[in-house]
């Protein structure tokens, strides 16, 4: 059995970061590979204020290496770099280590699987690394967003594929989640809602006799908070009557995955806006609080969206298999 190292932000206290890491691990397992997450002493993630006991507990579901990575000693058949925002050099929340662009890694195959760049484009990336770093250590290249594709084109002169976030590679999360006992509720997932948004959301909930439940971010104006357990998040996301999310990439991802009637306020956030556009759901983005109720009352037909998601999943898994085996 081939052993795969995964190089990503797997130790972040962030719901999306943990979910994409878990999804990659489980996808590789289903494909017949053993995998573990590489740990780097020199990668510092500045999220101490968000590292709740629940986030720490969630890490037990990830298979971490029991020591810091040593390229002279640790042997893998392939190393996957990605996904998450590891190419967004404008994100100051973590150390931008050379390993995230393929350096100091020792394996026959070094694969960039859907790294995200968010607002970092090719010019910004090149300026940040001052021409001293390129992408030549990768044997396969791909991106999660258009700016990552732009980076690859400008730095490596390669037309790379745009792939799915690892969370969308799993065809069913049922084996991992418990049944949600709550009924008739709106799941609210996001860190920013203005006063007008809050009023509109509360009025919609009242008019429809629905409880407001927040997850991940404790929002005092909601009726209940369920914490930061990633599997509880998935169970509540699956059973929610409606979902309202703000700027969060994975809030939108899982709204689409679970075929929810949802709205979002992306506030122009590139990675979030892009994923709803790829699914043909850009009309779910609310520019004004006045649109929240109107759009929630407009039912989404997921027939073609699910076909798109299945096709993109097959494309992404085929890329991964070919990158490892090719």
PDB file of C-alpha atoms in Angstrom:
ATOM      1  CA  UNK A   1       0.000   0.000   0.000  1.00  0.00           C
ATOM      2  CA  UNK A   2       1.372   3.387  -0.998  1.00  0.00           C
ATOM      3  CA  UNK A   3       1.934   5.909   1.768  1.00  0.00           C
ATOM      4  CA  UNK A   4       0.962   9.533   1.114  1.00  0.00           C
ATOM      5  CA  UNK A   5       2.046  12.578   3.105  1.00  0.00           C
ATOM      6  CA  UNK A   6      -0.395  15.495   3.251  1.00  0.00           C
ATOM      7  CA  UNK A   7       0.958  19.012   3.618  1.00  0.00           C
ATOM      8  CA  UNK A   8      -1.782  21.481   4.516  1.00  0.00           C
ATOM      9  CA  UNK A   9      -3.128  23.685   7.335  1.00  0.00           C
ATOM     10  CA  UNK A  10      -4.361  20.629   9.234  1.00  0.00           C
ATOM     11  CA  UNK A  11      -3.613  22.062  12.692  1.00  0.00           C
ATOM     12  CA  UNK A  12      -5.652  25.243  12.213  1.00  0.00           C
ATOM     13  CA  UNK A  13      -8.502  25.934  14.627  1.00  0.00           C
ATOM     14  CA  UNK A  14     -10.886  26.437  11.761  1.00  0.00           C
ATOM     15  CA  UNK A  15     -13.918  24.378  10.789  1.00  0.00           C
ATOM     16  CA  UNK A  16     -13.184  24.476   7.064  1.00  0.00           C
ATOM     17  CA  UNK A  17      -9.479  23.707   7.466  1.00  0.00           C
ATOM     18  CA  UNK A  18     -10.211  20.620   9.559  1.00  0.00           C
ATOM     19  CA  UNK A  19     -13.001  19.437   7.263  1.00  0.00           C
ATOM     20  CA  UNK A  20     -10.939  19.706   4.073  1.00  0.00           C
ATOM     21  CA  UNK A  21      -8.071  17.858   5.770  1.00  0.00           C
ATOM     22  CA  UNK A  22     -10.379  15.109   7.031  1.00  0.00           C
ATOM     23  CA  UNK A  23     -11.989  14.806   3.591  1.00  0.00           C
ATOM     24  CA  UNK A  24      -8.628  14.395   1.871  1.00  0.00           C
ATOM     25  CA  UNK A  25      -7.603  11.730   4.371  1.00  0.00           C
ATOM     26  CA  UNK A  26     -10.850   9.798   3.871  1.00  0.00           C
ATOM     27  CA  UNK A  27     -10.726  10.146   0.079  1.00  0.00           C
ATOM     28  CA  UNK A  28      -7.210   8.687  -0.028  1.00  0.00           C
ATOM     29  CA  UNK A  29      -8.300   5.847   2.258  1.00  0.00           C
ATOM     30  CA  UNK A  30     -11.185   5.019  -0.074  1.00  0.00           C
ATOM     31  CA  UNK A  31      -8.743   5.056  -3.003  1.00  0.00           C
ATOM     32  CA  UNK A  32      -6.623   2.440  -1.222  1.00  0.00           C
ATOM     33  CA  UNK A  33      -3.810   4.627   0.142  1.00  0.00           C
ATOM     34  CA  UNK A  34      -2.410   5.109   3.615  1.00  0.00           C
ATOM     35  CA  UNK A  35      -1.893   8.759   4.545  1.00  0.00           C
ATOM     36  CA  UNK A  36      -0.693  10.998   7.342  1.00  0.00           C
ATOM     37  CA  UNK A  37      -0.415  14.736   7.886  1.00  0.00           C
ATOM     38  CA  UNK A  38       3.032  16.290   7.921  1.00  0.00           C
ATOM     39  CA  UNK A  39       3.897  18.521  10.859  1.00  0.00           C
ATOM     40  CA  UNK A  40       6.345  21.426  10.660  1.00  0.00           C
ATOM     41  CA  UNK A  41       7.904  23.107  13.655  1.00  0.00           C
ATOM     42  CA  UNK A  42       8.426  26.311  11.691  1.00  0.00           C
ATOM     43  CA  UNK A  43       4.769  26.656  10.608  1.00  0.00           C
ATOM     44  CA  UNK A  44       3.014  28.902  13.117  1.00  0.00           C
ATOM     45  CA  UNK A  45      -0.760  29.351  12.896  1.00  0.00           C
ATOM     46  CA  UNK A  46      -1.957  32.478  14.687  1.00  0.00           C
ATOM     47  CA  UNK A  47      -5.356  31.286  15.901  1.00  0.00           C
ATOM     48  CA  UNK A  48      -4.827  30.787  19.620  1.00  0.00           C
ATOM     49  CA  UNK A  49      -8.003  32.713  20.450  1.00  0.00           C
ATOM     50  CA  UNK A  50     -10.029  30.252  18.368  1.00  0.00           C
ATOM     51  CA  UNK A  51      -8.450  27.006  19.617  1.00  0.00           C
ATOM     52  CA  UNK A  52     -11.355  25.809  21.734  1.00  0.00           C
ATOM     53  CA  UNK A  53     -11.294  22.356  23.363  1.00  0.00           C
ATOM     54  CA  UNK A  54     -13.674  21.190  20.619  1.00  0.00           C
ATOM     55  CA  UNK A  55     -11.181  22.062  17.879  1.00  0.00           C
ATOM     56  CA  UNK A  56      -8.390  20.307  19.760  1.00  0.00           C
ATOM     57  CA  UNK A  57     -10.644  17.264  20.189  1.00  0.00           C
ATOM     58  CA  UNK A  58     -11.430  17.240  16.455  1.00  0.00           C
ATOM     59  CA  UNK A  59      -7.764  16.741  15.593  1.00  0.00           C
ATOM     60  CA  UNK A  60      -7.953  13.191  16.920  1.00  0.00           C
ATOM     61  CA  UNK A  61      -9.813  12.296  13.716  1.00  0.00           C
ATOM     62  CA  UNK A  62      -6.746  13.190  11.654  1.00  0.00           C
ATOM     63  CA  UNK A  63      -3.784  10.848  11.296  1.00  0.00           C
ATOM     64  CA  UNK A  64      -0.796  13.066  12.138  1.00  0.00           C
ATOM     65  CA  UNK A  65       2.822  12.041  11.891  1.00  0.00           C
ATOM     66  CA  UNK A  66       4.190  11.516  15.398  1.00  0.00           C
ATOM     67  CA  UNK A  67       7.156  13.830  14.746  1.00  0.00           C
ATOM     68  CA  UNK A  68       8.119  16.926  12.769  1.00  0.00           C
ATOM     69  CA  UNK A  69       8.827  16.226   9.127  1.00  0.00           C
ATOM     70  CA  UNK A  70      12.422  15.421   8.164  1.00  0.00           C
ATOM     71  CA  UNK A  71      12.964  15.164   4.379  1.00  0.00           C
ATOM     72  CA  UNK A  72      16.107  13.077   4.948  1.00  0.00           C
ATOM     73  CA  UNK A  73      14.308  10.437   6.998  1.00  0.00           C
ATOM     74  CA  UNK A  74      10.594  10.437   6.205  1.00  0.00           C
ATOM     75  CA  UNK A  75       9.738   8.448   3.098  1.00  0.00           C
ATOM     76  CA  UNK A  76       6.490   8.751   1.186  1.00  0.00           C
ATOM     77  CA  UNK A  77       5.431   7.525  -2.235  1.00  0.00           C
ATOM     78  CA  UNK A  78       3.841  10.925  -2.800  1.00  0.00           C
ATOM     79  CA  UNK A  79       3.229  14.160  -0.937  1.00  0.00           C
ATOM     80  CA  UNK A  80       0.055  16.139  -1.551  1.00  0.00           C
ATOM     81  CA  UNK A  81       0.266  19.878  -0.935  1.00  0.00           C
ATOM     82  CA  UNK A  82      -3.167  21.378  -0.376  1.00  0.00           C
ATOM     83  CA  UNK A  83      -5.928  22.198  -0.200  1.00  0.00           C
ATOM     84  CA  UNK A  84      -6.993  25.315   1.784  1.00  0.00           C
ATOM     85  CA  UNK A  85      -5.581  28.841   1.388  1.00  0.00           C
ATOM     86  CA  UNK A  86      -1.925  27.846   1.437  1.00  0.00           C
ATOM     87  CA  UNK A  87      -1.002  30.059  -1.555  1.00  0.00           C
ATOM     88  CA  UNK A  88      -2.713  33.168  -0.222  1.00  0.00           C
ATOM     89  CA  UNK A  89       0.375  35.136   0.796  1.00  0.00           C
ATOM     90  CA  UNK A  90      -1.900  38.020   1.862  1.00  0.00           C
ATOM     91  CA  UNK A  91      -3.281  35.853   4.659  1.00  0.00           C
ATOM     92  CA  UNK A  92      -1.210  36.789   7.719  1.00  0.00           C
ATOM     93  CA  UNK A  93      -2.763  34.134   9.961  1.00  0.00           C
ATOM     94  CA  UNK A  94      -0.034  31.549   9.384  1.00  0.00           C
ATOM     95  CA  UNK A  95       3.627  31.196   8.386  1.00  0.00           C
ATOM     96  CA  UNK A  96       4.094  30.874   4.626  1.00  0.00           C
ATOM     97  CA  UNK A  97       6.610  28.051   4.702  1.00  0.00           C
ATOM     98  CA  UNK A  98       8.485  26.917   1.580  1.00  0.00           C
ATOM     99  CA  UNK A  99       6.924  23.470   1.847  1.00  0.00           C
ATOM    100  CA  UNK A 100       3.578  24.965   0.790  1.00  0.00           C
ATOM    101  CA  UNK A 101       5.085  25.671  -2.632  1.00  0.00           C
ATOM    102  CA  UNK A 102       6.824  22.307  -2.913  1.00  0.00           C
ATOM    103  CA  UNK A 103      10.272  23.003  -1.444  1.00  0.00           C
ATOM    104  CA  UNK A 104      12.062  20.805   1.128  1.00  0.00           C
ATOM    105  CA  UNK A 105       9.793  17.838   0.418  1.00  0.00           C
ATOM    106  CA  UNK A 106      11.185  14.428  -0.450  1.00  0.00           C
ATOM    107  CA  UNK A 107       8.984  12.124  -2.531  1.00  0.00           C
ATOM    108  CA  UNK A 108       8.862  10.832  -6.125  1.00  0.00           C
ATOM    109  CA  UNK A 109       5.584  12.691  -6.593  1.00  0.00           C
ATOM    110  CA  UNK A 110       4.918  16.143  -5.148  1.00  0.00           C
ATOM    111  CA  UNK A 111       1.352  17.070  -6.007  1.00  0.00           C
ATOM    112  CA  UNK A 112      -0.424  20.405  -5.688  1.00  0.00           C
ATOM    113  CA  UNK A 113      -4.030  19.415  -5.051  1.00  0.00           C
ATOM    114  CA  UNK A 114      -6.352  22.423  -5.268  1.00  0.00           C
ATOM    115  CA  UNK A 115      -4.321  24.933  -3.245  1.00  0.00           C
ATOM    116  CA  UNK A 116      -6.305  28.107  -2.730  1.00  0.00           C
ATOM    117  CA  UNK A 117      -4.955  31.623  -3.309  1.00  0.00           C
ATOM    118  CA  UNK A 118      -8.103  33.669  -2.605  1.00  0.00           C
ATOM    119  CA  UNK A 119      -7.128  37.323  -3.283  1.00  0.00           C
ATOM    120  CA  UNK A 120      -3.466  36.559  -4.138  1.00  0.00           C
ATOM    121  CA  UNK A 121      -2.973  36.676  -7.914  1.00  0.00           C
ATOM    122  CA  UNK A 122       0.096  35.790  -9.957  1.00  0.00           C
ATOM    123  CA  UNK A 123       1.739  39.207  -9.711  1.00  0.00           C
ATOM    124  CA  UNK A 124       1.294  39.371  -5.938  1.00  0.00           C
ATOM    125  CA  UNK A 125       2.645  35.843  -5.525  1.00  0.00           C
ATOM    126  CA  UNK A 126       5.759  36.577  -7.625  1.00  0.00           C
ATOM    127  CA  UNK A 127       6.371  39.839  -5.775  1.00  0.00           C
ATOM    128  CA  UNK A 128       6.078  38.118  -2.394  1.00  0.00           C
ATOM    129  CA  UNK A 129       8.687  35.495  -3.254  1.00  0.00           C
ATOM    130  CA  UNK A 130      10.848  38.065  -5.107  1.00  0.00           C
ATOM    131  CA  UNK A 131      11.579  35.629  -7.901  1.00  0.00           C
ATOM    132  CA  UNK A 132      13.509  33.342  -5.539  1.00  0.00           C
ATOM    133  CA  UNK A 133      10.851  30.631  -5.443  1.00  0.00           C
ATOM    134  CA  UNK A 134       8.905  28.923  -8.197  1.00  0.00           C
ATOM    135  CA  UNK A 135       6.685  25.854  -8.576  1.00  0.00           C
ATOM    136  CA  UNK A 136       9.256  23.615 -10.242  1.00  0.00           C
ATOM    137  CA  UNK A 137       9.319  21.038  -7.449  1.00  0.00           C
ATOM    138  CA  UNK A 138       5.756  19.933  -8.203  1.00  0.00           C
ATOM    139  CA  UNK A 139       5.175  16.948 -10.470  1.00  0.00           C
ATOM    140  CA  UNK A 140       1.476  17.862 -10.825  1.00  0.00           C
ATOM    141  CA  UNK A 141      -0.240  21.220 -10.501  1.00  0.00           C
ATOM    142  CA  UNK A 142      -3.856  22.263  -9.943  1.00  0.00           C
ATOM    143  CA  UNK A 143      -5.785  24.994  -8.162  1.00  0.00           C
ATOM    144  CA  UNK A 144      -8.938  25.529  -6.118  1.00  0.00           C
ATOM    145  CA  UNK A 145      -9.685  29.022  -7.393  1.00  0.00           C
ATOM    146  CA  UNK A 146      -8.942  31.154 -10.427  1.00  0.00           C
ATOM    147  CA  UNK A 147      -6.141  33.082  -8.735  1.00  0.00           C
ATOM    148  CA  UNK A 148      -4.326  29.819  -7.994  1.00  0.00           C
ATOM    149  CA  UNK A 149      -4.674  28.959 -11.682  1.00  0.00           C
ATOM    150  CA  UNK A 150      -3.322  32.426 -12.528  1.00  0.00           C
ATOM    151  CA  UNK A 151      -0.311  31.841 -10.256  1.00  0.00           C
ATOM    152  CA  UNK A 152       0.456  28.532 -11.956  1.00  0.00           C
ATOM    153  CA  UNK A 153       0.180  30.091 -15.412  1.00  0.00           C
ATOM    154  CA  UNK A 154       2.391  33.072 -14.592  1.00  0.00           C
ATOM    155  CA  UNK A 155       4.997  31.186 -12.556  1.00  0.00           C
ATOM    156  CA  UNK A 156       5.128  27.789 -14.290  1.00  0.00           C
ATOM    157  CA  UNK A 157       3.519  28.577 -17.666  1.00  0.00           C
ATOM    158  CA  UNK A 158       1.165  25.623 -17.201  1.00  0.00           C
ATOM    159  CA  UNK A 159      -2.562  25.512 -17.905  1.00  0.00           C
ATOM    160  CA  UNK A 160      -3.605  23.686 -14.751  1.00  0.00           C
ATOM    161  CA  UNK A 161      -7.053  22.258 -13.933  1.00  0.00           C
ATOM    162  CA  UNK A 162      -9.463  23.909 -11.530  1.00  0.00           C
ATOM    163  CA  UNK A 163     -10.490  21.244  -9.012  1.00  0.00           C
ATOM    164  CA  UNK A 164     -12.936  20.811  -6.158  1.00  0.00           C
ATOM    165  CA  UNK A 165     -12.187  21.470  -2.530  1.00  0.00           C
ATOM    166  CA  UNK A 166     -11.532  18.060  -0.869  1.00  0.00           C
ATOM    167  CA  UNK A 167     -14.778  18.309   1.117  1.00  0.00           C
ATOM    168  CA  UNK A 168     -16.725  17.778  -2.113  1.00  0.00           C
ATOM    169  CA  UNK A 169     -14.828  14.587  -2.988  1.00  0.00           C
ATOM    170  CA  UNK A 170     -16.754  12.538  -0.415  1.00  0.00           C
ATOM    171  CA  UNK A 171     -19.992  11.200  -1.901  1.00  0.00           C
ATOM    172  CA  UNK A 172     -21.685  10.718   1.498  1.00  0.00           C
ATOM    173  CA  UNK A 173     -20.942  11.991   4.991  1.00  0.00           C
ATOM    174  CA  UNK A 174     -23.534   9.710   6.580  1.00  0.00           C
ATOM    175  CA  UNK A 175     -20.931   7.275   8.015  1.00  0.00           C
ATOM    176  CA  UNK A 176     -19.288  10.120   9.941  1.00  0.00           C
ATOM    177  CA  UNK A 177     -22.204  12.037  11.421  1.00  0.00           C
ATOM    178  CA  UNK A 178     -24.855  11.356  14.040  1.00  0.00           C
ATOM    179  CA  UNK A 179     -28.518  12.030  13.516  1.00  0.00           C
ATOM    180  CA  UNK A 180     -29.551  15.587  14.312  1.00  0.00           C
ATOM    181  CA  UNK A 181     -32.424  15.644  16.796  1.00  0.00           C
ATOM    182  CA  UNK A 182     -33.327  19.273  16.084  1.00  0.00           C
ATOM    183  CA  UNK A 183     -36.128  20.088  13.639  1.00  0.00           C
ATOM    184  CA  UNK A 184     -37.506  23.276  12.089  1.00  0.00           C
ATOM    185  CA  UNK A 185     -34.489  25.528  12.366  1.00  0.00           C
ATOM    186  CA  UNK A 186     -32.282  27.880  10.405  1.00  0.00           C
ATOM    187  CA  UNK A 187     -28.558  27.200  10.648  1.00  0.00           C
ATOM    188  CA  UNK A 188     -26.514  30.410  10.755  1.00  0.00           C
ATOM    189  CA  UNK A 189     -22.804  30.070   9.973  1.00  0.00           C
ATOM    190  CA  UNK A 190     -20.651  33.164   9.606  1.00  0.00           C
ATOM    191  CA  UNK A 191     -18.681  35.731  11.534  1.00  0.00           C
ATOM    192  CA  UNK A 192     -20.169  38.959  10.198  1.00  0.00           C
ATOM    193  CA  UNK A 193     -23.772  40.063   9.856  1.00  0.00           C
ATOM    194  CA  UNK A 194     -24.664  43.753  10.039  1.00  0.00           C
ATOM    195  CA  UNK A 195     -27.579  45.052  12.088  1.00  0.00           C
ATOM    196  CA  UNK A 196     -29.934  45.097   9.101  1.00  0.00           C
ATOM    197  CA  UNK A 197     -29.021  41.473   8.286  1.00  0.00           C
ATOM    198  CA  UNK A 198     -29.735  40.394  11.867  1.00  0.00           C
ATOM    199  CA  UNK A 199     -33.154  42.055  11.870  1.00  0.00           C
ATOM    200  CA  UNK A 200     -34.080  40.521   8.511  1.00  0.00           C
ATOM    201  CA  UNK A 201     -32.943  37.046   9.600  1.00  0.00           C
ATOM    202  CA  UNK A 202     -34.776  37.225  12.922  1.00  0.00           C
ATOM    203  CA  UNK A 203     -37.957  38.430  11.219  1.00  0.00           C
ATOM    204  CA  UNK A 204     -37.798  35.609   8.663  1.00  0.00           C
ATOM    205  CA  UNK A 205     -37.313  33.054  11.445  1.00  0.00           C
ATOM    206  CA  UNK A 206     -40.250  34.485  13.416  1.00  0.00           C
ATOM    207  CA  UNK A 207     -42.535  34.598  10.373  1.00  0.00           C
ATOM    208  CA  UNK A 208     -41.772  30.953   9.619  1.00  0.00           C
ATOM    209  CA  UNK A 209     -41.760  29.722  13.237  1.00  0.00           C
ATOM    210  CA  UNK A 210     -38.138  28.560  13.005  1.00  0.00           C
ATOM    211  CA  UNK A 211     -35.392  28.504  15.622  1.00  0.00           C
ATOM    212  CA  UNK A 212     -32.094  30.269  14.835  1.00  0.00           C
ATOM    213  CA  UNK A 213     -29.081  28.078  15.605  1.00  0.00           C
ATOM    214  CA  UNK A 214     -25.514  29.334  15.158  1.00  0.00           C
ATOM    215  CA  UNK A 215     -22.505  27.049  14.698  1.00  0.00           C
ATOM    216  CA  UNK A 216     -18.790  27.724  14.858  1.00  0.00           C
ATOM    217  CA  UNK A 217     -19.251  31.398  15.708  1.00  0.00           C
ATOM    218  CA  UNK A 218     -21.252  32.259  18.829  1.00  0.00           C
ATOM    219  CA  UNK A 219     -23.859  34.769  17.710  1.00  0.00           C
ATOM    220  CA  UNK A 220     -25.755  36.191  20.671  1.00  0.00           C
ATOM    221  CA  UNK A 221     -28.767  37.197  18.581  1.00  0.00           C
ATOM    222  CA  UNK A 222     -29.470  33.567  17.636  1.00  0.00           C
ATOM    223  CA  UNK A 223     -31.557  31.270  19.857  1.00  0.00           C
ATOM    224  CA  UNK A 224     -28.912  28.602  20.338  1.00  0.00           C
ATOM    225  CA  UNK A 225     -25.201  27.903  19.778  1.00  0.00           C
ATOM    226  CA  UNK A 226     -23.941  24.371  19.081  1.00  0.00           C
ATOM    227  CA  UNK A 227     -20.163  24.894  19.207  1.00  0.00           C
ATOM    228  CA  UNK A 228     -17.360  23.871  16.860  1.00  0.00           C
ATOM    229  CA  UNK A 229     -17.648  20.094  16.501  1.00  0.00           C
ATOM    230  CA  UNK A 230     -17.152  19.441  12.767  1.00  0.00           C
ATOM    231  CA  UNK A 231     -19.407  16.374  12.693  1.00  0.00           C
ATOM    232  CA  UNK A 232     -22.194  18.100  14.615  1.00  0.00           C
ATOM    233  CA  UNK A 233     -21.855  20.962  12.151  1.00  0.00           C
ATOM    234  CA  UNK A 234     -22.412  18.523   9.279  1.00  0.00           C
ATOM    235  CA  UNK A 235     -25.430  16.895  10.919  1.00  0.00           C
ATOM    236  CA  UNK A 236     -27.088  20.262  11.576  1.00  0.00           C
ATOM    237  CA  UNK A 237     -26.198  21.470   8.085  1.00  0.00           C
ATOM    238  CA  UNK A 238     -27.811  18.378   6.583  1.00  0.00           C
ATOM    239  CA  UNK A 239     -31.063  18.730   8.538  1.00  0.00           C
ATOM    240  CA  UNK A 240     -31.489  22.514   8.550  1.00  0.00           C
ATOM    241  CA  UNK A 241     -34.651  23.888   6.964  1.00  0.00           C
ATOM    242  CA  UNK A 242     -32.625  26.857   5.703  1.00  0.00           C
ATOM    243  CA  UNK A 243     -28.967  27.904   5.893  1.00  0.00           C
ATOM    244  CA  UNK A 244     -27.713  31.473   6.112  1.00  0.00           C
ATOM    245  CA  UNK A 245     -23.992  32.002   5.784  1.00  0.00           C
ATOM    246  CA  UNK A 246     -21.675  34.981   5.537  1.00  0.00           C
ATOM    247  CA  UNK A 247     -18.334  35.038   3.679  1.00  0.00           C
ATOM    248  CA  UNK A 248     -17.458  31.493   4.760  1.00  0.00           C
ATOM    249  CA  UNK A 249     -16.193  29.320   1.924  1.00  0.00           C
ATOM    250  CA  UNK A 250     -17.207  26.039   3.528  1.00  0.00           C
ATOM    251  CA  UNK A 251     -20.557  27.403   4.650  1.00  0.00           C
ATOM    252  CA  UNK A 252     -21.378  27.818   0.974  1.00  0.00           C
ATOM    253  CA  UNK A 253     -19.694  24.533   0.009  1.00  0.00           C
ATOM    254  CA  UNK A 254     -21.811  22.466   2.380  1.00  0.00           C
ATOM    255  CA  UNK A 255     -24.993  24.386   1.608  1.00  0.00           C
ATOM    256  CA  UNK A 256     -24.509  23.262  -1.986  1.00  0.00           C
ATOM    257  CA  UNK A 257     -23.368  19.753  -1.050  1.00  0.00           C
ATOM    258  CA  UNK A 258     -26.459  19.113   1.098  1.00  0.00           C
ATOM    259  CA  UNK A 259     -28.785  20.800  -1.422  1.00  0.00           C
ATOM    260  CA  UNK A 260     -29.951  23.397   1.084  1.00  0.00           C
ATOM    261  CA  UNK A 261     -32.216  26.340   0.499  1.00  0.00           C
ATOM    262  CA  UNK A 262     -29.697  29.000   1.478  1.00  0.00           C
ATOM    263  CA  UNK A 263     -28.513  32.554   1.080  1.00  0.00           C
ATOM    264  CA  UNK A 264     -25.081  34.049   1.568  1.00  0.00           C
ATOM    265  CA  UNK A 265     -23.479  37.442   1.957  1.00  0.00           C
ATOM    266  CA  UNK A 266     -20.063  37.081   0.322  1.00  0.00           C
ATOM    267  CA  UNK A 267     -19.228  40.813   0.532  1.00  0.00           C
ATOM    268  CA  UNK A 268     -17.156  40.258  -2.598  1.00  0.00           C
ATOM    269  CA  UNK A 269     -14.907  37.642  -0.953  1.00  0.00           C
ATOM    270  CA  UNK A 270     -13.253  36.055  -3.974  1.00  0.00           C
ATOM    271  CA  UNK A 271     -13.071  32.387  -2.997  1.00  0.00           C
ATOM    272  CA  UNK A 272     -16.657  32.395  -1.707  1.00  0.00           C
ATOM    273  CA  UNK A 273     -18.088  34.227  -4.687  1.00  0.00           C
ATOM    274  CA  UNK A 274     -16.277  31.927  -7.115  1.00  0.00           C
ATOM    275  CA  UNK A 275     -17.648  28.672  -5.720  1.00  0.00           C
ATOM    276  CA  UNK A 276     -21.281  29.796  -5.896  1.00  0.00           C
ATOM    277  CA  UNK A 277     -20.678  31.067  -9.437  1.00  0.00           C
ATOM    278  CA  UNK A 278     -19.203  27.700 -10.476  1.00  0.00           C
ATOM    279  CA  UNK A 279     -22.375  26.036  -9.192  1.00  0.00           C
ATOM    280  CA  UNK A 280     -24.540  28.614 -10.979  1.00  0.00           C
ATOM    281  CA  UNK A 281     -25.853  29.992  -7.681  1.00  0.00           C
ATOM    282  CA  UNK A 282     -24.541  33.541  -7.733  1.00  0.00           C
ATOM    283  CA  UNK A 283     -28.115  34.768  -7.323  1.00  0.00           C
ATOM    284  CA  UNK A 284     -28.045  33.478  -3.715  1.00  0.00           C
ATOM    285  CA  UNK A 285     -25.618  36.259  -2.792  1.00  0.00           C
ATOM    286  CA  UNK A 286     -27.481  39.023  -0.973  1.00  0.00           C
ATOM    287  CA  UNK A 287     -26.246  42.553  -1.604  1.00  0.00           C
ATOM    288  CA  UNK A 288     -28.873  43.895   0.777  1.00  0.00           C
ATOM    289  CA  UNK A 289     -30.636  42.588   3.875  1.00  0.00           C
ATOM    290  CA  UNK A 290     -33.906  43.218   2.011  1.00  0.00           C
ATOM    291  CA  UNK A 291     -33.028  40.307  -0.304  1.00  0.00           C
ATOM    292  CA  UNK A 292     -32.640  37.675   2.429  1.00  0.00           C
ATOM    293  CA  UNK A 293     -36.313  36.728   2.809  1.00  0.00           C
ATOM    294  CA  UNK A 294     -37.007  37.117  -0.917  1.00  0.00           C
ATOM    295  CA  UNK A 295     -34.212  34.731  -1.890  1.00  0.00           C
ATOM    296  CA  UNK A 296     -34.903  32.205   0.866  1.00  0.00           C
ATOM    297  CA  UNK A 297     -38.449  31.969  -0.468  1.00  0.00           C
ATOM    298  CA  UNK A 298     -37.115  31.218  -3.958  1.00  0.00           C
ATOM    299  CA  UNK A 299     -36.529  27.444  -4.181  1.00  0.00           C
ATOM    300  CA  UNK A 300     -33.270  26.149  -5.667  1.00  0.00           C
ATOM    301  CA  UNK A 301     -33.529  23.336  -8.214  1.00  0.00           C
ATOM    302  CA  UNK A 302     -30.428  21.209  -7.616  1.00  0.00           C
ATOM    303  CA  UNK A 303     -30.865  18.813 -10.571  1.00  0.00           C
ATOM    304  CA  UNK A 304     -28.178  20.333 -12.813  1.00  0.00           C
ATOM    305  CA  UNK A 305     -26.037  21.431  -9.856  1.00  0.00           C
ATOM    306  CA  UNK A 306     -25.758  17.842  -8.627  1.00  0.00           C
ATOM    307  CA  UNK A 307     -24.751  16.701 -12.120  1.00  0.00           C
ATOM    308  CA  UNK A 308     -22.082  19.419 -12.171  1.00  0.00           C
ATOM    309  CA  UNK A 309     -20.832  18.355  -8.741  1.00  0.00           C
ATOM    310  CA  UNK A 310     -20.631  14.682  -9.749  1.00  0.00           C
ATOM    311  CA  UNK A 311     -18.720  15.508 -12.932  1.00  0.00           C
ATOM    312  CA  UNK A 312     -16.298  17.768 -11.054  1.00  0.00           C
ATOM    313  CA  UNK A 313     -15.827  15.128  -8.358  1.00  0.00           C
ATOM    314  CA  UNK A 314     -14.901  12.497 -10.952  1.00  0.00           C
ATOM    315  CA  UNK A 315     -12.524  14.940 -12.644  1.00  0.00           C
ATOM    316  CA  UNK A 316     -10.843  15.810  -9.342  1.00  0.00           C
ATOM    317  CA  UNK A 317     -10.457  12.204  -8.169  1.00  0.00           C
ATOM    318  CA  UNK A 318      -9.075  11.170 -11.561  1.00  0.00           C
ATOM    319  CA  UNK A 319      -6.524  13.980 -11.321  1.00  0.00           C
ATOM    320  CA  UNK A 320      -5.501  12.777  -7.871  1.00  0.00           C
ATOM    321  CA  UNK A 321      -5.168   9.142  -8.946  1.00  0.00           C
ATOM    322  CA  UNK A 322      -3.195  10.011 -12.085  1.00  0.00           C
ATOM    323  CA  UNK A 323      -0.926  12.364 -10.138  1.00  0.00           C
ATOM    324  CA  UNK A 324      -0.105   9.633  -7.618  1.00  0.00           C
ATOM    325  CA  UNK A 325       0.155   6.710 -10.041  1.00  0.00           C
ATOM    326  CA  UNK A 326       1.340   8.420 -13.232  1.00  0.00           C
TER     327      UNK A 326
END
